[in-house]
Short mmCIF file of C-alpha atoms in Angstrom, two decimals:
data_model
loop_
_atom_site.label_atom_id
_atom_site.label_comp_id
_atom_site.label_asym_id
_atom_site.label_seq_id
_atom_site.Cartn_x
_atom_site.Cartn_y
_atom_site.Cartn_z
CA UNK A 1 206.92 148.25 121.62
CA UNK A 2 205.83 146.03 118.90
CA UNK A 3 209.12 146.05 117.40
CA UNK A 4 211.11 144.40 120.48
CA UNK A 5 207.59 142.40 121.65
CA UNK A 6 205.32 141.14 118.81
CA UNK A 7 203.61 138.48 121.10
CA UNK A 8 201.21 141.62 122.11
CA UNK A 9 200.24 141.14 118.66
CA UNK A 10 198.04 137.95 120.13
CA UNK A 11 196.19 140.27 122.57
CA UNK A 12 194.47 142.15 119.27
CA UNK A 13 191.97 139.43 119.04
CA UNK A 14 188.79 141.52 118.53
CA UNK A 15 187.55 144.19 116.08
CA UNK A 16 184.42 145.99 115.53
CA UNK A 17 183.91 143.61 112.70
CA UNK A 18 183.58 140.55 115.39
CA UNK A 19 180.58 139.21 115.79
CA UNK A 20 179.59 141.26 112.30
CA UNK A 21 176.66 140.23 110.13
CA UNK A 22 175.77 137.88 112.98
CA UNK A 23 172.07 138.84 111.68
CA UNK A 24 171.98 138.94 107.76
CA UNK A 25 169.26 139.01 105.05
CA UNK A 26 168.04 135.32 105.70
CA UNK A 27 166.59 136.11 109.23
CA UNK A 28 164.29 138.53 108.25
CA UNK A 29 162.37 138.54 111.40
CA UNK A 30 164.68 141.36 112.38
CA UNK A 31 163.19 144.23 112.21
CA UNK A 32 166.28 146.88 112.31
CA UNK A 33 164.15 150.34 113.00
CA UNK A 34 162.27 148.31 116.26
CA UNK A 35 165.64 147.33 117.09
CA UNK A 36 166.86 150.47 117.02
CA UNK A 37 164.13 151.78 119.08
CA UNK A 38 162.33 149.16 121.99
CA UNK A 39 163.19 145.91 120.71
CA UNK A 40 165.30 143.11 122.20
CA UNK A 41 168.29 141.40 120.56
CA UNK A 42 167.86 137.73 120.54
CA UNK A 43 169.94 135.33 119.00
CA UNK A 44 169.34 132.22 121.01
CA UNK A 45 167.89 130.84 117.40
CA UNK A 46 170.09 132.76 114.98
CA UNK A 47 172.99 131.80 116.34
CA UNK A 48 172.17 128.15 116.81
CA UNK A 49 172.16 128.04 112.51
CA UNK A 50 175.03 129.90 112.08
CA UNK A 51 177.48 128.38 114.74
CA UNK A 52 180.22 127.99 111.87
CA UNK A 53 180.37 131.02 110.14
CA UNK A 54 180.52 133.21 113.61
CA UNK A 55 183.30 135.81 113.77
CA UNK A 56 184.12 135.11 116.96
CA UNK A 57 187.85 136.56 116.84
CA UNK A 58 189.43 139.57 114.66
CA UNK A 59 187.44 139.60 111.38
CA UNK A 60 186.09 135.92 111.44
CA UNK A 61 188.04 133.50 108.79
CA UNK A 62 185.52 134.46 106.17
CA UNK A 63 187.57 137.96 106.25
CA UNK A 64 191.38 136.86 106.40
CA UNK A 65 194.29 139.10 105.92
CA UNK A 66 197.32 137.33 104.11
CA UNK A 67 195.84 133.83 105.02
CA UNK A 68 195.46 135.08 108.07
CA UNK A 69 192.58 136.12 111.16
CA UNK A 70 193.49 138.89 112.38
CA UNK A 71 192.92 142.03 114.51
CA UNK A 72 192.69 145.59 113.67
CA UNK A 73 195.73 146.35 114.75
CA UNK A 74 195.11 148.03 117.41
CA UNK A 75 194.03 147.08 121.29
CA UNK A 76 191.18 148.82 122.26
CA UNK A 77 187.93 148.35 123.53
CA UNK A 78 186.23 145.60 121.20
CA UNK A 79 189.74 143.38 122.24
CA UNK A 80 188.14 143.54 125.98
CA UNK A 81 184.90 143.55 124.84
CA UNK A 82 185.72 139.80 123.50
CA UNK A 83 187.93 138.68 126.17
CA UNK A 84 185.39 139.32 128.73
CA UNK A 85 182.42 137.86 126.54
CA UNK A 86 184.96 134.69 126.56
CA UNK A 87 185.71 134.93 130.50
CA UNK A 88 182.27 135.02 131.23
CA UNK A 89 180.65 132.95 128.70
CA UNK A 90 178.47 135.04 127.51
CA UNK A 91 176.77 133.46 124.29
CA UNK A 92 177.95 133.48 121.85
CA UNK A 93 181.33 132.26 123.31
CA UNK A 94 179.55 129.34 125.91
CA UNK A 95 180.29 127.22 122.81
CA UNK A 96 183.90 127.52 122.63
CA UNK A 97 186.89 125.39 124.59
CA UNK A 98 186.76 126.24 128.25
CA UNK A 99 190.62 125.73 127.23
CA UNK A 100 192.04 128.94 125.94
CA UNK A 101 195.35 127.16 125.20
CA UNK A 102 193.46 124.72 122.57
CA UNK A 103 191.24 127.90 121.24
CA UNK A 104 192.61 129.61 118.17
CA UNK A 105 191.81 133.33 117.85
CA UNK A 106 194.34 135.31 115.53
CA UNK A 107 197.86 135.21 114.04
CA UNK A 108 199.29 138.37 113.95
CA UNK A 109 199.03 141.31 112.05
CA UNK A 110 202.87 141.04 110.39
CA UNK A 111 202.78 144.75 109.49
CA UNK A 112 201.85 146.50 112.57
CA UNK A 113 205.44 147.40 113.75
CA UNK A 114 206.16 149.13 110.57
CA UNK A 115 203.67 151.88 111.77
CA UNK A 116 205.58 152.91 114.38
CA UNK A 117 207.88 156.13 114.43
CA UNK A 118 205.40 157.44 111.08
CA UNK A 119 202.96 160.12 113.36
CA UNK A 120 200.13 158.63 112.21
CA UNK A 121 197.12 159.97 114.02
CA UNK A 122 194.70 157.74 115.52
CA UNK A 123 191.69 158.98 113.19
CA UNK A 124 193.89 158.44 110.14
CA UNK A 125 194.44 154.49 111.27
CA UNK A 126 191.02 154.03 111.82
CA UNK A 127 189.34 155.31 108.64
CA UNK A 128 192.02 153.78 106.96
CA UNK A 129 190.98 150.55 108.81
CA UNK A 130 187.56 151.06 108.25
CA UNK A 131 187.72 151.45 104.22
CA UNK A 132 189.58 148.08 104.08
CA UNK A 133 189.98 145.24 106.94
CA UNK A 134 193.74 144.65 105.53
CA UNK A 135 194.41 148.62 104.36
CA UNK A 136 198.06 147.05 105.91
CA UNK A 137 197.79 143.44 103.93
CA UNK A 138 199.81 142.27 100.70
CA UNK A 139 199.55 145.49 99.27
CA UNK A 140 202.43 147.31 100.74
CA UNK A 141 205.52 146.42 101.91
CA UNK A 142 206.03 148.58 104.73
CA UNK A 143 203.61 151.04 105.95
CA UNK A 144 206.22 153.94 105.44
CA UNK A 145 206.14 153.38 101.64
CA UNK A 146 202.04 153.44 101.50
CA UNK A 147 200.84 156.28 98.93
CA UNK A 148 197.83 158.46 100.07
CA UNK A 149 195.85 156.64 97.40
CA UNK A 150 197.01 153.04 98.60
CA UNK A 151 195.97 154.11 102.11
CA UNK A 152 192.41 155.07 100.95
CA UNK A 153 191.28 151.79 98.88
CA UNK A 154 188.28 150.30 99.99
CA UNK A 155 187.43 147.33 100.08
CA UNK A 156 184.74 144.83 99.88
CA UNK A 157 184.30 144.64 103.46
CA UNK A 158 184.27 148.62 104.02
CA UNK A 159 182.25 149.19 107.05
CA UNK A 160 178.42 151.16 106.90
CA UNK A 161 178.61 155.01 108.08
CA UNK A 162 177.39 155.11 111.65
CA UNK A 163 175.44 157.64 112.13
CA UNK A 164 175.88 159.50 115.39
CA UNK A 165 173.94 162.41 116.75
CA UNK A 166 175.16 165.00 119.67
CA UNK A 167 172.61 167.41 121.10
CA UNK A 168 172.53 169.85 123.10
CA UNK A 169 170.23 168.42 125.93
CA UNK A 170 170.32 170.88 128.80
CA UNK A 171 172.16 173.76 130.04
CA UNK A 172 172.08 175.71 133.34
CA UNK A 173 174.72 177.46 135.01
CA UNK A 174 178.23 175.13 135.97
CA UNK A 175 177.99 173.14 132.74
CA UNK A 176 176.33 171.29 130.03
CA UNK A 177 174.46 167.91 128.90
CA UNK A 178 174.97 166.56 125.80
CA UNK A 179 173.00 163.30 124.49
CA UNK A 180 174.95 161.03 122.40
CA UNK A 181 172.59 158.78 119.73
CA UNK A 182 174.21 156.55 117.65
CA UNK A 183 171.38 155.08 114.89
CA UNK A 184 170.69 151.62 115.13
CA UNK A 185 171.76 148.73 118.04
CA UNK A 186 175.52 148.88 118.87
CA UNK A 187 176.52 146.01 121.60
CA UNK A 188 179.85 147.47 121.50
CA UNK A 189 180.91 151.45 120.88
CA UNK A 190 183.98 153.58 121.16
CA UNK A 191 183.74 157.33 120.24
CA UNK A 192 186.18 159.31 120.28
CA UNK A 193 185.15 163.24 121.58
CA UNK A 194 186.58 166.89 120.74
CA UNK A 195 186.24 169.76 123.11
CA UNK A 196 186.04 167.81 126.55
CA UNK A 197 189.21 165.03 127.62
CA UNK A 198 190.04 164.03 131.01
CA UNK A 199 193.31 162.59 132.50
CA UNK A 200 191.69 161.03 135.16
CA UNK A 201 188.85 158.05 134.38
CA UNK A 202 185.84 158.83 134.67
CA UNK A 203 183.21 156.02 135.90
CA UNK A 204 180.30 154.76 134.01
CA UNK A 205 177.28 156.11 136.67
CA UNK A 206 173.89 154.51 137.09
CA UNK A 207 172.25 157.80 137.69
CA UNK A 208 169.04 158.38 135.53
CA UNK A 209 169.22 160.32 132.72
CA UNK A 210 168.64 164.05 132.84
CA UNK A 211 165.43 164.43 130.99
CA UNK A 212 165.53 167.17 128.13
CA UNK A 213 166.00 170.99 129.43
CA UNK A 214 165.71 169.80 132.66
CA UNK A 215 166.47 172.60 135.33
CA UNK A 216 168.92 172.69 138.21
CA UNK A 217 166.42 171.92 140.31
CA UNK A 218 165.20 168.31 139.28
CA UNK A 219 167.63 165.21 141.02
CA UNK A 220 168.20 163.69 137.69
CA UNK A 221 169.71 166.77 136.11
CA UNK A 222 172.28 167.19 138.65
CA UNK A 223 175.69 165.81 138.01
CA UNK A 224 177.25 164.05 140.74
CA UNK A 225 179.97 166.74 140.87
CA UNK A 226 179.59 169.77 139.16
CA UNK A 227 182.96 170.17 138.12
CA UNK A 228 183.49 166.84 137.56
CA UNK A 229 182.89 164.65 133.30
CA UNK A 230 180.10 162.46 133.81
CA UNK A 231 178.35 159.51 131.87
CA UNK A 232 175.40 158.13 131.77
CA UNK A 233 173.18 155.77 129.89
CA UNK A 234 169.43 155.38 128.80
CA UNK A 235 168.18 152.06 126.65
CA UNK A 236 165.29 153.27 124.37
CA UNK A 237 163.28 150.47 125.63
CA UNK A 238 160.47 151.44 127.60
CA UNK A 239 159.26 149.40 130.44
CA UNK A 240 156.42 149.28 133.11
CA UNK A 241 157.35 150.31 136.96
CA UNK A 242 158.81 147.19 138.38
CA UNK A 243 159.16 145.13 135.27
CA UNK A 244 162.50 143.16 134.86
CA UNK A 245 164.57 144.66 132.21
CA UNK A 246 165.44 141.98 129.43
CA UNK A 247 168.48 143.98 128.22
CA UNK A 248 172.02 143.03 128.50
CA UNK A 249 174.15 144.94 131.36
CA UNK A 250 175.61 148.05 129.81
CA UNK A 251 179.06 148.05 130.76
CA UNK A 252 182.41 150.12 131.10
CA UNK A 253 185.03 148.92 128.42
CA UNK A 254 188.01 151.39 128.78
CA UNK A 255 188.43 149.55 132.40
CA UNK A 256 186.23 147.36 134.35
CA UNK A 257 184.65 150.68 135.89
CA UNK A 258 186.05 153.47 133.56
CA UNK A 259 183.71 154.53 130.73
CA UNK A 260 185.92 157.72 129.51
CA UNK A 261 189.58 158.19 129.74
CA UNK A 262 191.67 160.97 127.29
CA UNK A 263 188.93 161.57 125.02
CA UNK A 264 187.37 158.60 124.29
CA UNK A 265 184.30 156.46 125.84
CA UNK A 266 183.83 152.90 125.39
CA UNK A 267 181.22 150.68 126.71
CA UNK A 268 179.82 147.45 126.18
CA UNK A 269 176.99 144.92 126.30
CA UNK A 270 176.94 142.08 128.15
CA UNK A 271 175.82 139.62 127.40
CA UNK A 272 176.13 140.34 123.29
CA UNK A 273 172.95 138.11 122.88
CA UNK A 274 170.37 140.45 124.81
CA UNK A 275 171.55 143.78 123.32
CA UNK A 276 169.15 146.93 123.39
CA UNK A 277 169.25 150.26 121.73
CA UNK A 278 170.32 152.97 124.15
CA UNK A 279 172.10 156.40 124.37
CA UNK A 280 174.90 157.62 126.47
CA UNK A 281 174.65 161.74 127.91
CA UNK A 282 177.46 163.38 128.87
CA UNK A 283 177.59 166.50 131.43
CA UNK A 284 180.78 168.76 130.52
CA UNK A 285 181.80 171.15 132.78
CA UNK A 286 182.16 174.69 132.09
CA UNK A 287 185.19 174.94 134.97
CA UNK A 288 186.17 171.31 135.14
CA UNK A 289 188.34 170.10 138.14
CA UNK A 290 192.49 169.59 137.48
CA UNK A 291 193.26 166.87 135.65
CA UNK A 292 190.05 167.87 133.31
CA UNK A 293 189.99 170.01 130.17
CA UNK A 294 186.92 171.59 128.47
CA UNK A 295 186.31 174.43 126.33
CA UNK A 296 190.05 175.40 126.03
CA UNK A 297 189.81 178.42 128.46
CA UNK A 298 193.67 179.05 128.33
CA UNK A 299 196.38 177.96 126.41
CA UNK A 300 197.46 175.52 128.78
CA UNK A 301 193.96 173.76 128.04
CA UNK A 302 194.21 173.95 124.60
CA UNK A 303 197.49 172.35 124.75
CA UNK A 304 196.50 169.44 126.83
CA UNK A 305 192.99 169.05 124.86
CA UNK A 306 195.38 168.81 121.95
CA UNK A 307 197.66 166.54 123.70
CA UNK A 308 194.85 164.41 124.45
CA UNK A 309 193.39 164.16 121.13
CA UNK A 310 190.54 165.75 121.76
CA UNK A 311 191.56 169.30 119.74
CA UNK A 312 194.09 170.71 117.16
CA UNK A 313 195.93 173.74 118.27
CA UNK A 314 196.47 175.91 114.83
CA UNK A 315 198.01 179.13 114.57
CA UNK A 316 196.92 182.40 116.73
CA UNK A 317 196.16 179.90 119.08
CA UNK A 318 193.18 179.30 117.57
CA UNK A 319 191.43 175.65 117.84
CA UNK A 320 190.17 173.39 115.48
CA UNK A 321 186.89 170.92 116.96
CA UNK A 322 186.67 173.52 119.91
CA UNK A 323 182.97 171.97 120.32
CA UNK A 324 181.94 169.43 121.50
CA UNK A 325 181.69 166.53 118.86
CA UNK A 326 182.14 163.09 118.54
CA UNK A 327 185.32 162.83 116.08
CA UNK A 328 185.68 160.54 112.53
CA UNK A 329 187.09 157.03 113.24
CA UNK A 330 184.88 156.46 116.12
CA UNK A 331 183.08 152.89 115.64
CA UNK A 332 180.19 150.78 116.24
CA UNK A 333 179.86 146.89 116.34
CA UNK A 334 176.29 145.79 115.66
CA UNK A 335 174.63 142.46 114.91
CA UNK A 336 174.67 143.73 111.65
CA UNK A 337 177.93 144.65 110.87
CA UNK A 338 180.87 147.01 111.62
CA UNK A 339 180.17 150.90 111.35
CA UNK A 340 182.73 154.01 111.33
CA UNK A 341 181.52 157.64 111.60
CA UNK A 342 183.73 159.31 108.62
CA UNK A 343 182.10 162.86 109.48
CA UNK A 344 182.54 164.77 112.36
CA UNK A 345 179.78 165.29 114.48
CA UNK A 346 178.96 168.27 116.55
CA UNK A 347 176.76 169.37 119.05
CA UNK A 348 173.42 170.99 117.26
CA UNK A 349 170.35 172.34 119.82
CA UNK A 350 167.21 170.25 119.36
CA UNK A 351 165.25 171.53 116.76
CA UNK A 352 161.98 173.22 118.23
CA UNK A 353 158.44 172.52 116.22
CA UNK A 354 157.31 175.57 114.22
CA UNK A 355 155.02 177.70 116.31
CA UNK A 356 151.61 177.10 115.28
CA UNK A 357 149.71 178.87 112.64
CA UNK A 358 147.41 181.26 113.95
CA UNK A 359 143.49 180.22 113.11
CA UNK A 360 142.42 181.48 110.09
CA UNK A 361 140.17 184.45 110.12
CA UNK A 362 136.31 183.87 109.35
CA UNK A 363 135.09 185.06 106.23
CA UNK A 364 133.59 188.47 106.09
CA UNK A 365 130.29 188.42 106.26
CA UNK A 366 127.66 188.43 103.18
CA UNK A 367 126.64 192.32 102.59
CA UNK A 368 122.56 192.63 103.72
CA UNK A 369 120.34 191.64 100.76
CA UNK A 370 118.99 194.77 98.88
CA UNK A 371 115.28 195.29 99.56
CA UNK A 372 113.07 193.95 96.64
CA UNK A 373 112.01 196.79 94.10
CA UNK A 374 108.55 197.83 93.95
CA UNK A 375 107.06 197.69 90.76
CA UNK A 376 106.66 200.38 88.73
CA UNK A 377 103.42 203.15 88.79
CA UNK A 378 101.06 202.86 86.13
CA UNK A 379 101.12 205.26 84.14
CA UNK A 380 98.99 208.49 84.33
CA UNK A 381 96.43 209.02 82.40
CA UNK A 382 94.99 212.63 81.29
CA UNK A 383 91.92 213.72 81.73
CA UNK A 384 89.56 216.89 80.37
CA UNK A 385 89.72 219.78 82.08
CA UNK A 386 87.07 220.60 84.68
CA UNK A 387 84.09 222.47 84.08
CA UNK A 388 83.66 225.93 85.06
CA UNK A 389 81.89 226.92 88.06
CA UNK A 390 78.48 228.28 87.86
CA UNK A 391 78.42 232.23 88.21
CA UNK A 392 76.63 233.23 91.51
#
């Protein structure tokens, strides 16, 4: 633990804030909605005027905690996310020592072993981190003494809502797609799901994406294993039959192959530089295999879903985020800045267009034109009577 090894306090040397606000209000050739849609990240030219104020570890130094860079305080998938963007040199990080021992990247969050032994949930950590960079900074002395109020102050550098949306893309018999969209261009992402957890890792796959309501039938609608948690991926970016994609590698972050362990799914971009928009689906079993837990069909599942973070057991055995959703706490880093979804998300069925009105009925027609009236007889006149008739 922290408390008998603080040196792992050096390997929390990346945050979703890293890399934040790499595009700000100056380079307003950006346009965020086509980057959120078909558009390429490029920051060849950004970069190159903003090479000292890059956050290239923890918060940046523009965002210190006690005097000091430092991580979240916790190691996770934007740590790895900036240790393998170092490895590799992936820009921007070609610009820094090949030397790691001369490169300075954090000090040490001093407070992070005083959160031990306080059952702090995950969720609660990272909303708490997400209101405030230094939520455990100079204002408390231990984390055991923080107030509910002192743990909710926000501050300046509270991260935007992400905005994450979970449908309902198809269904047939075995199991279920779901399409995960966060708004916007994340290069990293780590969401954190209810109602489906695994114990086993599950790969990131190359497969196409199921298209929407696909059937059985079709090849790209079928998972790999039926019984088996599967991810995929899709970039937004369209692009002609045998055209070379410009976008960064999307990448598994939980492990150099593993896209989804316990409930949560992390991937990556890489390189940082080349990011595109894109959405992950996820197929979740209606019987998953051991070792895989959806749907809470026993107690035994809801127990391990629980145990997995991934559902609350209450009372009655009933279950709280039975769906599935992605949870509050999960987080976004974007060229733009840190994000944290603070609502639950859950799985909605794509809304269907209104059926079409029916043509409107032609008019009725005119009635038939009344015949013209004749005008009216003259009037008659008398005459004298007639004469009597001769007698024979």
């Amino acid at each position: 633990s922290l408390e008998s090894q603080p040196f792992f306090e050096c390997l929390d040397i990346g945050s979703a804030r890293t890399l934040g606000k790499t595009i700000d209000s100056s380079y307003d050739h950006y346009n965020k909605d086509a980057l959120a849609q078909d558009d390429v990240l490029d920051l060849e030219s950004t970069l190159a005027n903003m090479s000292n104020n890059i956050r290239y570890f923890g918060a940046g130094s523009s965002l210190q905690c006690s005097n000091k860079t430092v991580g979240d305080g916790v190691i996770n998938v934007f740590d790895v996310a900036v240790i393998m963007w170092y490895q590799f040199k992936s820009e921007p990080y070609n610009w820094l020592s090949n030397d790691p021992s001369n490169l300075p990247t954090v000090q040490g969050r001093e407070e992070t072993k005083s959160r031990c032994n306080t059952n702090e949930s995950r969720t609660q950590y990272h909303l708490a981190v997400g209101r405030s960079h230094c939520t455990l900074g100079p204002h408390a002395e231990s984390f055991r003494m923080l107030s509910e109020a002192q743990t909710n102050v926000e501050g300046p550098d509270k991260m935007s809502e992400m905005d994450v949306q979970v449908l309902v893309w198809a269904k047939h018999q075995g199991g279920t797609w779901y399409r995960i969209r966060c708004g916007g261009m994340q290069t990293v992402v780590e969401l954190f799901l209810t109602g489906v957890a695994t114990e086993q890792g599950v790969p990131l796959s190359m497969l196409s994406a199921p298209n929407h309501n696909c059937s059985s039938g079709a090849d790209s609608c079928m998972p790999n294993k039926e019984d088996s948690i599967e991810v995929r991926f899709q970039r937004r970016l369209t692009l002609d039959v045998g055209t070379e994609s410009p976008c960064a590698a999307i990448v598994a972050s939980v492990h150099p192959i593993i896209a989804m362990l316990g409930n949560t799914i992390a991937v990556r971009q890489q390189p940082p530089s080349r990011s595109c928009a894109f959405d992950l689906f996820l197929w979740v079993p209606d019987f998953p295999q051991p070792g895989q837990f959806s749907k809470a069909h026993s107690l035994h599942d809801a127990v391990k879903l629980a145990q997995l973070g991934a559902a609350t057991v209450k009372r009655h055995r009933r279950l709280q985020y039975s769906d599935t959703c992605v949870l509050e706490g999960s987080s976004s880093m974007t060229p733009f800045g840190a994000q944290m979804l603070t609502q639950t998300a859950c799985a909605k069925h794509r809304s269907q267009p209104p059926p079409l009105s029916p043509p409107p009925l032609p008019p009725e027609p005119a009635p038939p034109l009344s015949p013209p009236l004749l005008p009216p007889a003259p009037p008659i006149q008398a005459t004298s009577p007639l004469p009597p008739l001769p007698p024979h």
